[in-house]
Amino acid sequence: AQKVTQAQTEISVVEKEDVTLDCVYETRDTTYYLFWYKQPPSGELVFLIRRNSFDEQNEISGRYSWNFQKSTSSFNFTITASQVVDSAVYFCALSEAGRGSTLGRLYFGRGTQLTVWP
Amino acid sequence: DTEVTQTPKHLVMGMTNKKSLKCEQHMGHRAMYWYKQKAKKPPELMFVYSYEKLSINESVPSRFSPECPNSSLLNLHLHALQPEDSALYLCASSQEPYGQGDEQYFGPGTRLTVT
């Protein structure tokens, strides 16, 4: 079963629009970590944010914000006033820390290709 | 400094060649990883080294042979590869030896083509 689901395969927006990338995860562990990575066309995965399961506080970093809701097992990512440079594939990922988990393993979603048009 | 470097950036090799991919980090991280990524897919974990010891091998074929000479370096030796092994190979590192909850920092990758 897929541990991380990113239902949106591709999203296209016009510059300055707000866009939300969805991420739904599945785990039985009470301690786990969620991540978002950005992969521009150059190929390098860029770390954006890490959240642990005990911290449901939403976070804002410039134009980026994240909404973590344990009740719906979601960790959504919003880009406000999108720019062409935001065009990339965005991956949501899960790391489990419970007993029997494979420590160090990141479970990636399939990614969402975001295209921002000028 | 959160830099992971990888060489070469591009590699074209024949099925009978032997080549190596190199990865280096100077962040003092104790866990290092190799991933394989095909086009339009997420990265797939291949190997994990913790404290320079192989801790995870995701049933990778023996034509891929990892090596961790020291805590800063990670190599991936390639031999007798198949065309389907063509992919982007990513190296990553994280602070804790078992990567428990730590973010992984990725290098720019080596784009490998097997002819």
PDB file of C-alpha atoms in Angstrom:
ATOM      1  CA  ALA A   1       0.000   0.000   0.000  1.00  0.00           C
ATOM      2  CA  GLN A   2       1.170   3.467  -0.816  1.00  0.00           C
ATOM      3  CA  LYS A   3       2.267   5.226   2.367  1.00  0.00           C
ATOM      4  CA  VAL A   4       2.266   8.665   0.770  1.00  0.00           C
ATOM      5  CA  THR A   5      -0.294   9.715  -1.798  1.00  0.00           C
ATOM      6  CA  GLN A   6       0.001  12.786  -3.948  1.00  0.00           C
ATOM      7  CA  ALA A   7      -3.144  12.628  -5.993  1.00  0.00           C
ATOM      8  CA  GLN A   8      -2.276  15.600  -8.211  1.00  0.00           C
ATOM      9  CA  THR A   9       0.079  14.426 -10.933  1.00  0.00           C
ATOM     10  CA  GLU A  10       0.330  17.779 -12.687  1.00  0.00           C
ATOM     11  CA  ILE A  11      -0.809  21.287 -11.868  1.00  0.00           C
ATOM     12  CA  SER A  12      -0.551  24.346 -14.095  1.00  0.00           C
ATOM     13  CA  VAL A  13      -1.090  27.874 -12.849  1.00  0.00           C
ATOM     14  CA  VAL A  14      -0.372  31.362 -14.053  1.00  0.00           C
ATOM     15  CA  GLU A  15       2.136  33.491 -12.208  1.00  0.00           C
ATOM     16  CA  LYS A  16       0.831  35.153  -9.028  1.00  0.00           C
ATOM     17  CA  GLU A  17      -1.826  32.532  -8.492  1.00  0.00           C
ATOM     18  CA  ASP A  18      -1.848  30.622  -5.217  1.00  0.00           C
ATOM     19  CA  VAL A  19      -1.508  26.862  -5.489  1.00  0.00           C
ATOM     20  CA  THR A  20      -1.894  24.029  -2.979  1.00  0.00           C
ATOM     21  CA  LEU A  21      -0.200  20.671  -3.356  1.00  0.00           C
ATOM     22  CA  ASP A  22      -1.910  17.856  -1.520  1.00  0.00           C
ATOM     23  CA  CYS A  23      -0.251  15.078   0.438  1.00  0.00           C
ATOM     24  CA  VAL A  24      -1.977  12.282   2.318  1.00  0.00           C
ATOM     25  CA  TYR A  25       0.010   9.766   4.309  1.00  0.00           C
ATOM     26  CA  GLU A  26      -0.616   6.467   6.014  1.00  0.00           C
ATOM     27  CA  THR A  27       1.238   5.066   9.011  1.00  0.00           C
ATOM     28  CA  ARG A  28       0.552   3.127  12.197  1.00  0.00           C
ATOM     29  CA  ASP A  29       3.469   4.663  14.033  1.00  0.00           C
ATOM     30  CA  THR A  30       2.784   7.372  16.571  1.00  0.00           C
ATOM     31  CA  THR A  31       6.167   8.928  15.915  1.00  0.00           C
ATOM     32  CA  TYR A  32       6.849   9.853  12.337  1.00  0.00           C
ATOM     33  CA  TYR A  33       8.223  12.669  10.234  1.00  0.00           C
ATOM     34  CA  LEU A  34       6.928  14.360   7.131  1.00  0.00           C
ATOM     35  CA  PHE A  35       8.934  16.182   4.506  1.00  0.00           C
ATOM     36  CA  TRP A  36       8.553  18.190   1.359  1.00  0.00           C
ATOM     37  CA  TYR A  37      11.236  18.269  -1.321  1.00  0.00           C
ATOM     38  CA  LYS A  38      11.453  20.290  -4.511  1.00  0.00           C
ATOM     39  CA  GLN A  39      13.100  18.871  -7.643  1.00  0.00           C
ATOM     40  CA  PRO A  40      13.708  21.456 -10.358  1.00  0.00           C
ATOM     41  CA  PRO A  41      14.619  20.360 -13.898  1.00  0.00           C
ATOM     42  CA  SER A  42      18.308  20.302 -12.902  1.00  0.00           C
ATOM     43  CA  GLY A  43      17.547  17.152 -10.901  1.00  0.00           C
ATOM     44  CA  GLU A  44      18.715  17.939  -7.381  1.00  0.00           C
ATOM     45  CA  LEU A  45      16.187  17.355  -4.625  1.00  0.00           C
ATOM     46  CA  VAL A  46      15.995  20.398  -2.404  1.00  0.00           C
ATOM     47  CA  PHE A  47      14.800  19.965   1.161  1.00  0.00           C
ATOM     48  CA  LEU A  48      11.983  22.365   2.037  1.00  0.00           C
ATOM     49  CA  ILE A  49      10.535  21.330   5.378  1.00  0.00           C
ATOM     50  CA  ARG A  50      10.442  18.626   8.037  1.00  0.00           C
ATOM     51  CA  ARG A  51       7.632  18.112  10.499  1.00  0.00           C
ATOM     52  CA  ASN A  52       7.370  15.599  13.340  1.00  0.00           C
ATOM     53  CA  SER A  53       4.114  13.945  14.297  1.00  0.00           C
ATOM     54  CA  PHE A  54       3.863  15.780  17.607  1.00  0.00           C
ATOM     55  CA  ASP A  55       3.996  19.236  16.109  1.00  0.00           C
ATOM     56  CA  GLU A  56       0.831  20.162  14.300  1.00  0.00           C
ATOM     57  CA  GLN A  57       1.590  23.820  14.200  1.00  0.00           C
ATOM     58  CA  ASN A  58       1.334  25.192  10.693  1.00  0.00           C
ATOM     59  CA  GLU A  59       4.416  26.826   9.290  1.00  0.00           C
ATOM     60  CA  ILE A  60       5.011  29.740   6.996  1.00  0.00           C
ATOM     61  CA  SER A  61       8.263  30.537   5.264  1.00  0.00           C
ATOM     62  CA  GLY A  62       8.010  33.452   2.892  1.00  0.00           C
ATOM     63  CA  ARG A  63       5.601  32.467   0.134  1.00  0.00           C
ATOM     64  CA  TYR A  64       5.505  28.862   1.312  1.00  0.00           C
ATOM     65  CA  SER A  65       3.171  27.489   3.961  1.00  0.00           C
ATOM     66  CA  TRP A  66       2.375  24.038   5.226  1.00  0.00           C
ATOM     67  CA  ASN A  67      -0.797  22.715   6.797  1.00  0.00           C
ATOM     68  CA  PHE A  68      -0.368  19.557   8.875  1.00  0.00           C
ATOM     69  CA  GLN A  69      -3.580  17.884  10.016  1.00  0.00           C
ATOM     70  CA  LYS A  70      -3.296  14.566  11.830  1.00  0.00           C
ATOM     71  CA  SER A  71      -7.050  14.130  11.849  1.00  0.00           C
ATOM     72  CA  THR A  72      -7.053  13.792   8.071  1.00  0.00           C
ATOM     73  CA  SER A  73      -3.470  12.465   7.751  1.00  0.00           C
ATOM     74  CA  SER A  74      -2.609  15.314   5.460  1.00  0.00           C
ATOM     75  CA  PHE A  75       0.377  17.585   5.053  1.00  0.00           C
ATOM     76  CA  ASN A  76      -0.490  20.079   2.350  1.00  0.00           C
ATOM     77  CA  PHE A  77       1.824  22.671   0.855  1.00  0.00           C
ATOM     78  CA  THR A  78       0.691  26.061  -0.401  1.00  0.00           C
ATOM     79  CA  ILE A  79       2.672  28.455  -2.543  1.00  0.00           C
ATOM     80  CA  THR A  80       1.317  31.986  -2.448  1.00  0.00           C
ATOM     81  CA  ALA A  81       1.790  34.302  -5.422  1.00  0.00           C
ATOM     82  CA  SER A  82       3.515  31.621  -7.478  1.00  0.00           C
ATOM     83  CA  GLN A  83       6.476  32.447  -9.684  1.00  0.00           C
ATOM     84  CA  VAL A  84       7.962  30.812 -12.761  1.00  0.00           C
ATOM     85  CA  VAL A  85      10.931  29.667 -10.633  1.00  0.00           C
ATOM     86  CA  ASP A  86       8.531  27.560  -8.570  1.00  0.00           C
ATOM     87  CA  SER A  87       8.109  25.245 -11.551  1.00  0.00           C
ATOM     88  CA  ALA A  88       9.386  21.867 -10.397  1.00  0.00           C
ATOM     89  CA  VAL A  89       8.324  18.443  -9.208  1.00  0.00           C
ATOM     90  CA  TYR A  90       7.389  18.483  -5.544  1.00  0.00           C
ATOM     91  CA  PHE A  91       7.653  15.337  -3.454  1.00  0.00           C
ATOM     92  CA  CYS A  92       6.055  14.682  -0.102  1.00  0.00           C
ATOM     93  CA  ALA A  93       7.781  12.019   1.996  1.00  0.00           C
ATOM     94  CA  LEU A  94       7.286  10.099   5.223  1.00  0.00           C
ATOM     95  CA  SER A  95       9.816   8.618   7.644  1.00  0.00           C
ATOM     96  CA  GLU A  96       8.663   6.266  10.378  1.00  0.00           C
ATOM     97  CA  ALA A  97      10.337   5.900  13.754  1.00  0.00           C
ATOM     98  CA  GLY A  98       8.288   3.218  15.418  1.00  0.00           C
ATOM     99  CA  ARG A  99       9.451  -0.185  16.504  1.00  0.00           C
ATOM    100  CA  GLY A 100      10.048  -2.394  13.508  1.00  0.00           C
ATOM    101  CA  SER A 101      10.271   0.534  11.157  1.00  0.00           C
ATOM    102  CA  THR A 102      13.084   0.771   8.688  1.00  0.00           C
ATOM    103  CA  LEU A 103      14.917   3.681  10.197  1.00  0.00           C
ATOM    104  CA  GLY A 104      16.301   6.103   7.696  1.00  0.00           C
ATOM    105  CA  ARG A 105      13.906   5.087   4.976  1.00  0.00           C
ATOM    106  CA  LEU A 106      11.998   7.850   3.238  1.00  0.00           C
ATOM    107  CA  TYR A 107       8.715   6.863   1.638  1.00  0.00           C
ATOM    108  CA  PHE A 108       8.126   9.240  -1.238  1.00  0.00           C
ATOM    109  CA  GLY A 109       4.874  10.108  -2.902  1.00  0.00           C
ATOM    110  CA  ARG A 110       4.832  10.004  -6.689  1.00  0.00           C
ATOM    111  CA  GLY A 111       5.340  13.742  -6.920  1.00  0.00           C
ATOM    112  CA  THR A 112       3.361  16.631  -8.337  1.00  0.00           C
ATOM    113  CA  GLN A 113       4.679  18.455 -11.388  1.00  0.00           C
ATOM    114  CA  LEU A 114       3.947  22.142 -10.917  1.00  0.00           C
ATOM    115  CA  THR A 115       4.207  24.404 -13.944  1.00  0.00           C
ATOM    116  CA  VAL A 116       3.910  28.133 -13.441  1.00  0.00           C
ATOM    117  CA  TRP A 117       3.312  30.103 -16.631  1.00  0.00           C
ATOM    118  CA  PRO A 118       4.361  33.714 -17.004  1.00  0.00           C
TER     119      PRO A 118
ATOM    120  CA  ASP B   1      26.876  24.427   4.349  1.00  0.00           C
ATOM    121  CA  THR B   2      24.432  21.739   3.251  1.00  0.00           C
ATOM    122  CA  GLU B   3      26.269  20.637   0.160  1.00  0.00           C
ATOM    123  CA  VAL B   4      26.535  17.140  -1.169  1.00  0.00           C
ATOM    124  CA  THR B   5      28.664  16.831  -4.285  1.00  0.00           C
ATOM    125  CA  GLN B   6      28.524  14.107  -6.895  1.00  0.00           C
ATOM    126  CA  THR B   7      30.790  13.264  -9.805  1.00  0.00           C
ATOM    127  CA  PRO B   8      30.478  12.861 -12.683  1.00  0.00           C
ATOM    128  CA  LYS B   9      27.347  14.810 -13.628  1.00  0.00           C
ATOM    129  CA  HIS B  10      26.820  12.700 -16.720  1.00  0.00           C
ATOM    130  CA  LEU B  11      28.097   9.257 -17.597  1.00  0.00           C
ATOM    131  CA  VAL B  12      27.649   7.145 -20.692  1.00  0.00           C
ATOM    132  CA  MET B  13      28.897   3.601 -20.449  1.00  0.00           C
ATOM    133  CA  GLY B  14      28.678   0.390 -22.393  1.00  0.00           C
ATOM    134  CA  MET B  15      27.360  -2.821 -20.898  1.00  0.00           C
ATOM    135  CA  THR B  16      30.849  -4.247 -20.490  1.00  0.00           C
ATOM    136  CA  ASN B  17      32.387  -1.198 -18.854  1.00  0.00           C
ATOM    137  CA  LYS B  18      33.308  -0.676 -15.236  1.00  0.00           C
ATOM    138  CA  LYS B  19      32.779   2.786 -13.801  1.00  0.00           C
ATOM    139  CA  SER B  20      32.291   4.445 -10.438  1.00  0.00           C
ATOM    140  CA  LEU B  21      30.077   7.205  -9.141  1.00  0.00           C
ATOM    141  CA  LYS B  22      31.392   9.359  -6.328  1.00  0.00           C
ATOM    142  CA  CYS B  23      29.650  11.298  -3.591  1.00  0.00           C
ATOM    143  CA  GLU B  24      31.109  13.562  -0.935  1.00  0.00           C
ATOM    144  CA  GLN B  25      29.757  15.515   2.008  1.00  0.00           C
ATOM    145  CA  HIS B  26      31.552  17.598   4.630  1.00  0.00           C
ATOM    146  CA  MET B  27      28.676  18.202   7.012  1.00  0.00           C
ATOM    147  CA  GLY B  28      29.764  15.545   9.491  1.00  0.00           C
ATOM    148  CA  HIS B  29      26.719  13.463   8.629  1.00  0.00           C
ATOM    149  CA  ARG B  30      26.880   9.844   9.722  1.00  0.00           C
ATOM    150  CA  ALA B  31      24.369   8.375   7.278  1.00  0.00           C
ATOM    151  CA  MET B  32      24.725   8.304   3.500  1.00  0.00           C
ATOM    152  CA  TYR B  33      22.375   6.995   0.851  1.00  0.00           C
ATOM    153  CA  TRP B  34      22.211   5.961  -2.782  1.00  0.00           C
ATOM    154  CA  TYR B  35      18.984   6.383  -4.707  1.00  0.00           C
ATOM    155  CA  LYS B  36      18.002   5.573  -8.260  1.00  0.00           C
ATOM    156  CA  GLN B  37      15.432   7.724 -10.012  1.00  0.00           C
ATOM    157  CA  LYS B  38      13.779   6.986 -13.327  1.00  0.00           C
ATOM    158  CA  ALA B  39      12.027   9.710 -15.289  1.00  0.00           C
ATOM    159  CA  LYS B  40       8.741  10.891 -13.785  1.00  0.00           C
ATOM    160  CA  LYS B  41       9.150   8.615 -10.765  1.00  0.00           C
ATOM    161  CA  PRO B  42      10.161   9.232  -7.155  1.00  0.00           C
ATOM    162  CA  PRO B  43      13.638   8.251  -5.980  1.00  0.00           C
ATOM    163  CA  GLU B  44      14.036   4.593  -5.056  1.00  0.00           C
ATOM    164  CA  LEU B  45      16.314   3.735  -2.168  1.00  0.00           C
ATOM    165  CA  MET B  46      19.217   1.446  -3.042  1.00  0.00           C
ATOM    166  CA  PHE B  47      21.660   1.490  -0.132  1.00  0.00           C
ATOM    167  CA  VAL B  48      22.112   3.110   3.273  1.00  0.00           C
ATOM    168  CA  TYR B  49      25.399   3.452   5.120  1.00  0.00           C
ATOM    169  CA  SER B  50      25.416   4.295   8.810  1.00  0.00           C
ATOM    170  CA  TYR B  51      28.730   4.973  10.520  1.00  0.00           C
ATOM    171  CA  GLU B  52      30.421   3.754   7.338  1.00  0.00           C
ATOM    172  CA  LYS B  53      28.724   0.368   7.562  1.00  0.00           C
ATOM    173  CA  LEU B  54      26.137  -0.882   5.113  1.00  0.00           C
ATOM    174  CA  SER B  55      22.851  -0.941   7.018  1.00  0.00           C
ATOM    175  CA  ILE B  56      20.296  -1.285   4.228  1.00  0.00           C
ATOM    176  CA  ASN B  57      20.548  -2.989   0.846  1.00  0.00           C
ATOM    177  CA  GLU B  58      17.230  -2.873  -0.961  1.00  0.00           C
ATOM    178  CA  SER B  59      17.858  -6.106  -2.872  1.00  0.00           C
ATOM    179  CA  VAL B  60      19.928  -4.290  -5.444  1.00  0.00           C
ATOM    180  CA  PRO B  61      21.554  -6.448  -8.160  1.00  0.00           C
ATOM    181  CA  SER B  62      25.210  -7.229  -7.564  1.00  0.00           C
ATOM    182  CA  ARG B  63      26.234  -5.260 -10.640  1.00  0.00           C
ATOM    183  CA  PHE B  64      25.884  -2.265  -8.293  1.00  0.00           C
ATOM    184  CA  SER B  65      28.495  -2.342  -5.548  1.00  0.00           C
ATOM    185  CA  PRO B  66      28.576   0.396  -2.903  1.00  0.00           C
ATOM    186  CA  GLU B  67      31.603   1.412  -0.913  1.00  0.00           C
ATOM    187  CA  CYS B  68      32.093   3.852   1.935  1.00  0.00           C
ATOM    188  CA  PRO B  69      35.847   4.539   2.304  1.00  0.00           C
ATOM    189  CA  ASN B  70      35.315   7.058   5.099  1.00  0.00           C
ATOM    190  CA  SER B  71      32.600   9.104   6.721  1.00  0.00           C
ATOM    191  CA  SER B  72      32.664  11.760   3.998  1.00  0.00           C
ATOM    192  CA  LEU B  73      32.814   9.617   0.893  1.00  0.00           C
ATOM    193  CA  LEU B  74      30.453   7.209  -0.776  1.00  0.00           C
ATOM    194  CA  ASN B  75      31.124   5.368  -4.008  1.00  0.00           C
ATOM    195  CA  LEU B  76      28.932   3.281  -6.250  1.00  0.00           C
ATOM    196  CA  HIS B  77      30.843   0.859  -8.464  1.00  0.00           C
ATOM    197  CA  LEU B  78      29.100  -0.169 -11.657  1.00  0.00           C
ATOM    198  CA  HIS B  79      29.843  -3.260 -13.703  1.00  0.00           C
ATOM    199  CA  ALA B  80      28.020  -5.051 -16.509  1.00  0.00           C
ATOM    200  CA  LEU B  81      25.031  -2.767 -16.363  1.00  0.00           C
ATOM    201  CA  GLN B  82      21.930  -3.135 -18.494  1.00  0.00           C
ATOM    202  CA  PRO B  83      20.218  -0.430 -20.556  1.00  0.00           C
ATOM    203  CA  GLU B  84      17.354  -0.409 -18.031  1.00  0.00           C
ATOM    204  CA  ASP B  85      19.831   0.804 -15.404  1.00  0.00           C
ATOM    205  CA  SER B  86      19.923   4.160 -17.170  1.00  0.00           C
ATOM    206  CA  ALA B  87      18.631   6.670 -14.630  1.00  0.00           C
ATOM    207  CA  LEU B  88      19.526   9.571 -12.369  1.00  0.00           C
ATOM    208  CA  TYR B  89      21.580   8.343  -9.417  1.00  0.00           C
ATOM    209  CA  LEU B  90      21.260  10.493  -6.348  1.00  0.00           C
ATOM    210  CA  CYS B  91      23.392  10.520  -3.249  1.00  0.00           C
ATOM    211  CA  ALA B  92      22.120  11.911   0.044  1.00  0.00           C
ATOM    212  CA  SER B  93      23.286  12.305   3.618  1.00  0.00           C
ATOM    213  CA  SER B  94      21.687  12.911   6.991  1.00  0.00           C
ATOM    214  CA  GLN B  95      22.945  13.798  10.441  1.00  0.00           C
ATOM    215  CA  GLU B  96      21.986  10.795  12.514  1.00  0.00           C
ATOM    216  CA  PRO B  97      23.439   7.347  11.791  1.00  0.00           C
ATOM    217  CA  TYR B  98      20.059   5.750  11.319  1.00  0.00           C
ATOM    218  CA  GLY B  99      18.514   8.830   9.779  1.00  0.00           C
ATOM    219  CA  GLN B 100      15.780   8.818  12.352  1.00  0.00           C
ATOM    220  CA  GLY B 101      13.550  11.612  11.286  1.00  0.00           C
ATOM    221  CA  ASP B 102      16.404  13.680   9.957  1.00  0.00           C
ATOM    222  CA  GLU B 103      16.111  15.459   6.698  1.00  0.00           C
ATOM    223  CA  GLN B 104      18.268  14.081   3.950  1.00  0.00           C
ATOM    224  CA  TYR B 105      20.351  16.426   1.851  1.00  0.00           C
ATOM    225  CA  PHE B 106      20.720  15.403  -1.748  1.00  0.00           C
ATOM    226  CA  GLY B 107      23.461  15.908  -4.272  1.00  0.00           C
ATOM    227  CA  PRO B 108      22.796  17.039  -7.855  1.00  0.00           C
ATOM    228  CA  GLY B 109      22.903  13.489  -9.148  1.00  0.00           C
ATOM    229  CA  THR B 110      24.698  11.597 -11.898  1.00  0.00           C
ATOM    230  CA  ARG B 111      22.720  11.054 -15.061  1.00  0.00           C
ATOM    231  CA  LEU B 112      23.736   7.601 -16.261  1.00  0.00           C
ATOM    232  CA  THR B 113      23.117   6.222 -19.733  1.00  0.00           C
ATOM    233  CA  VAL B 114      23.922   2.600 -20.462  1.00  0.00           C
ATOM    234  CA  THR B 115      24.321   1.797 -24.159  1.00  0.00           C
TER     235      THR B 115
END
